[in-house]
């Protein structure tokens, strides 16, 4: 049986797996990191989004073996060791950007990725466009958009001015 | 997903050898289409050859061409300052594929080799008259696409890079399938020294194709109005729950005008 | 007392959020039990076929396979079928057709997705591998794809013996009165319309784990349910024949429901029964594609509506005929949806004196249809509010004035409608006025002109609605055919040091009960919400409960809590009177303190609780120790939220694409406990309503194959297809529950679809369009524009 070695949330793991194992299956079933969810089977919903080497990926559309040697960050790894939440987590709570909480981990991971990728600023339209790979059935997105806009200045340490 | 043997070769020759040795071996590029297909058990490869360590990434821009390594992601193309400068339409197109997470994994080589009839890249390659370089030869766009999900690639033949001539002007206009967000109709218009080329994706049962009537009209007069009296026949166009062939035929005209306007 | 106000009316941030934003939620698929096996359900890919044979031998011998079960295995154990929880009677008084609904298909398959066999293996992949090795021989039968197909003469029969595929042919209202009114009407406006079929698509796919303890004969089912006690009752009593004390049902964190997780599904029985057979836990998790063909769908009505008017535009009578789809089998509450949750709402917000509705429900070879967010009320509202605009169109009345003229006036409550319901309160003029004001209705012509200058067609539409929720008085629903009571249960446990745990029979799957209910308890008992825990979703912890649906949790469950807290306070007063040597009548309870009126003598709730649990100085002869009270609350009536939604759209005439550019909802949901949560509930409901109006459609082809069977084909609303949603509330209190609350979970999905379509029709007013069915897809709008253009040219 093949094995994969990777770092997840700062911790190195070597795991024996079938070649057909998806990254999300490795996280949920082998590493018991069940915060990353599976909401569809066509890579549409984004509930499974994690960061691999610093960028968002859909962990249901990546083999675990493809993650060999990578650094994976999941929702469980966002808060500081002392429990201090990431600004995006805080913003989601403050702005009621979640209801059932199922899409939330993927939403938060996508949101962090988009904010980091847009240091020049984002409009509401930019945020909505960048959420196109994440489905939420509860919130109507309104508060998710608000939360991301609120986290942007905290993450960048400057006021959010919409880029031209 | 059926189980398979997974290989991650570190040079092209080894990858080609693995793929050539077994008719049921399959190449894995970004996997954004292939892995969902495997999950649905629509494909049962014996060996999956991961192409990520072949060194096939990178973008080279000259005054006349943009060459992109086969394993370069859509995200990299979309964000590339050099591509944005040389062929902004190409960067724009790459940025319309999938979503952020998909663009971080999906590759140009994978997209072209798959030749999904609703993929975006085939329209750019065909309209710009680009070439596909493989481990063994160079194939022109016109020869490369051979109907939906079919290309000139032989068993085990690997795309190594894709080259696009720099046009005078170009633009891509995409009408997305409302559910999947693939192209329901995607039109790439390119104004080249030799005339205007218009490639349509998403619409035809035969996959990407050139709209010669539009090309002739736009070569004479590169303006949206030049095609206003040309009706695109709906014969041979796809029809599904989101769009009839007639509606697609109409959208081809609308999207072409928009692409011309955006040039 | 509290530093921060966190009682009724405060937008308290949610207590449950920390675990969800940290990836520490506890959804069913996150649970893994020791020794767990994995089940895959083999489903039919045929819409309608005889099952000739099923050969399981090869699958059973596949690697890792532990068992393969088919219907015959269950028949040996004399398992029951999936029960239906509501019985409707036909016009002639006979009961509806209620054909068997086997757990696994027996003899015939009746829809794509019908479960045929379960394969249980050591791993999920092994079970999947083996499921492909089942050898099933079918003999195809002609399929029935739509309601129209079902009633066609000579149509194939979904169930042998169910003539004409008719489940029931039911009616409500006074036909003679309506006919007489039509006879004297000066104008009759008629509209044919469909209410499109939807797939609920909660983001968490369903999942279930069955577990059996051979030492105690105890079964446990972990399931994605909105109502674990209902599942225990239905599955225990009717399917597996297990007594309640041997069956525990746990619904932990559940990732959205919207109705689809109310019902008792075959998979719950399959994993529980299999776990007993194998003496190992059995886990099943649904794929999304599987969900599309096994979760109950929603809506799917074909209707004709006719309004009789007098010369002044007053409504005289409404006549409605609806053909509705039950799917292949009766889901748990399916018969109630197009009847008592739909036709009873056809008076709407209008004083129409006579209403008569006929509802013909049929079986088809499609997934069962049941309640989806709003359940019947969106269908009624869509019919009425489209009809309003069509009346305005046909008669030349202003659409706002027409509505105002016919509204039930604010001073007419309580108001008895001609279709059974008695509305307790409401003020439709005010919600309409506010909505028009917030949406800047009067300035719309300028916005339309500005859009036209950009080449866009802009339209605006309204919808004024009332709905009935907070279900429901048990006696009443029993008379109407419910096979259950619809009260709610709360157990309020004050611990010895004064903190409180509340056990509720409702279930939160996104609604924020852990916060809202804590606020309610904080308000009543005067302790901070950090001292209050809300527990739900476990039949071993909670006395009983009917669960969460029909916007009932606060109105019914919250009222049960109030009742239980009243008991706590009553008992506390007796203890306080004893401790402070005062008369019980002189004890007041306020802000968490029991005090003797007119003195400064007081005891905190914590002191009273400690005394109750350490009863050294205690009236032990008259009073039991402890401070723990349970209440069952049976509502006296439905609650009646209402309001007005305003939608503004822009249409790209070249492509037919509609963009919602503005949405305003002003809802009367009764007293608001947490405005932030109410706003979120409305926004989410509106997004689903916009989804129904513009994007979502469950499509079967003429061979009854589900064409829109994944997110690749079924258009889900995304962040860039939904606008910001402005939410306002206007309150009239519910008059019959202790909190004055009405319910907010469904109003968004009920009020919004006709507002969207009315806006689309308004945008296309120059193209000769009178009505557009949902979803108003780009293709549909393009066709209308194409058809309308020559007419414009001719004019």
XYZ file of C-alpha atoms in Angstrom, chain B residues 29-203:
175
model
C -2.579 16.750 -14.608
C -4.534 19.094 -12.288
C -7.240 16.514 -11.820
C -10.085 19.007 -11.612
C -12.074 17.142 -14.237
C -10.348 13.770 -14.067
C -10.735 13.183 -10.330
C -14.491 13.902 -10.332
C -14.754 11.505 -13.292
C -12.868 8.850 -11.314
C -15.114 9.459 -8.316
C -18.150 8.753 -10.466
C -16.452 5.518 -11.559
C -16.785 6.566 -15.176
C -13.166 5.653 -15.794
C -11.197 2.657 -14.530
C -7.492 3.267 -15.059
C -4.936 0.656 -14.083
C -2.208 3.226 -13.580
C -2.513 6.941 -12.862
C 0.566 8.879 -13.867
C 0.887 12.145 -11.962
C 2.560 14.734 -14.200
C 3.287 17.272 -11.496
C 6.998 16.523 -11.145
C 7.911 16.688 -14.839
C 8.937 20.318 -14.701
C 6.279 21.351 -17.196
C 5.335 24.640 -15.590
C 6.190 28.187 -16.520
C 5.339 30.946 -18.932
C 7.632 32.334 -21.620
C 6.632 35.503 -23.400
C 8.339 36.843 -26.550
C 7.155 39.772 -28.666
C 5.312 37.322 -30.905
C 4.242 34.484 -28.677
C 3.196 33.278 -25.264
C 4.287 29.756 -24.412
C 2.830 28.076 -21.381
C 4.043 24.867 -19.790
C 1.386 22.158 -19.837
C 1.209 21.894 -16.058
C 0.803 25.621 -15.495
C -2.377 26.274 -13.536
C -5.250 28.462 -14.654
C -4.604 30.614 -11.617
C -1.014 31.231 -12.645
C -2.050 32.210 -16.182
C -4.857 34.428 -14.901
C -2.539 36.288 -12.530
C 0.523 36.443 -14.803
C 1.486 40.061 -15.421
C 3.314 38.995 -18.589
C 0.298 37.195 -20.025
C -1.953 40.081 -19.051
C 0.315 42.374 -21.026
C 0.866 40.159 -24.079
C -2.567 38.516 -24.495
C -4.897 39.949 -21.871
C -7.781 37.895 -23.281
C -5.925 34.715 -22.391
C -5.437 35.758 -18.762
C -9.075 36.830 -18.660
C -10.174 33.458 -20.018
C -8.083 31.552 -17.494
C -9.674 33.598 -14.724
C -13.139 32.526 -15.852
C -12.457 28.803 -15.527
C -13.998 27.142 -12.475
C -13.388 28.982 -9.237
C -10.342 30.039 -7.223
C -9.705 26.598 -5.784
C -10.174 24.884 -9.141
C -7.843 27.405 -10.795
C -5.181 26.624 -8.217
C -5.043 23.019 -9.438
C -6.421 22.860 -12.995
C -3.869 23.068 -15.809
C -3.847 24.211 -19.409
C -2.429 20.924 -20.640
C -5.068 18.928 -18.829
C -7.839 21.106 -20.176
C -6.666 20.853 -23.778
C -5.941 17.135 -23.661
C -9.423 16.492 -22.316
C -11.072 18.748 -24.935
C -14.304 19.017 -23.009
C -16.807 20.602 -25.411
C -17.631 23.240 -22.811
C -14.064 24.033 -21.736
C -12.669 27.515 -22.297
C -9.056 26.991 -23.372
C -9.850 25.209 -26.646
C -11.503 28.409 -27.890
C -8.358 30.429 -27.222
C -6.058 27.928 -28.863
C -8.210 27.605 -31.963
C -8.928 31.308 -32.372
C -5.346 32.373 -31.850
C -4.075 29.598 -34.095
C -1.760 28.312 -31.414
C 0.211 25.117 -31.339
C 0.436 22.216 -28.949
C 3.876 20.787 -28.335
C 4.068 17.218 -27.124
C 6.829 14.894 -26.139
C 7.182 13.985 -29.813
C 5.851 16.722 -32.095
C 4.105 20.023 -32.552
C 0.425 20.044 -33.537
C -1.461 23.043 -34.874
C -4.742 23.950 -33.225
C -6.691 23.076 -36.329
C -5.299 19.565 -36.314
C -5.404 19.116 -32.569
C -9.156 19.215 -31.911
C -10.994 16.277 -33.433
C -14.463 16.449 -31.926
C -15.560 16.528 -28.345
C -13.299 14.727 -25.889
C -11.149 13.754 -28.874
C -7.761 15.146 -29.865
C -4.859 14.250 -32.127
C -2.915 12.968 -29.119
C -1.800 9.355 -29.421
C -1.908 6.884 -26.568
C 0.742 7.972 -24.123
C 1.503 11.222 -25.924
C 1.919 14.094 -23.478
C 1.439 17.787 -24.000
C 4.522 19.571 -22.754
C 3.647 23.137 -23.670
C 1.174 25.282 -25.524
C 2.102 28.274 -27.625
C -0.107 31.193 -28.591
C 0.823 33.836 -31.175
C 0.373 37.354 -29.845
C -2.589 38.842 -31.736
C -3.246 42.464 -32.553
C -6.362 42.217 -30.434
C -8.314 39.453 -28.790
C -11.144 38.933 -26.344
C -13.096 36.108 -24.812
C -16.782 36.368 -23.947
C -18.279 33.548 -21.941
C -21.900 32.772 -21.245
C -21.779 30.390 -18.357
C -24.025 27.418 -17.832
C -25.961 28.694 -14.822
C -25.458 25.470 -12.862
C -22.016 24.129 -13.749
C -20.532 27.464 -14.816
C -18.785 25.798 -17.721
C -19.145 27.616 -21.022
C -22.653 27.253 -22.409
C -21.365 29.478 -25.188
C -17.828 30.837 -25.165
C -16.502 32.946 -27.986
C -12.861 33.815 -28.485
C -12.243 36.479 -31.097
C -8.692 37.162 -32.266
C -7.545 39.803 -34.737
C -4.333 38.532 -36.251
C -2.143 39.788 -39.059
C -3.761 37.264 -41.389
C -7.315 38.197 -40.479
C -9.870 37.599 -37.769
C -10.453 34.177 -36.249
C -13.490 33.313 -34.160
C -13.668 30.104 -32.138
C -16.803 28.906 -30.400
C -16.819 26.545 -27.439
C -19.629 25.080 -25.376
C -22.140 25.259 -28.174
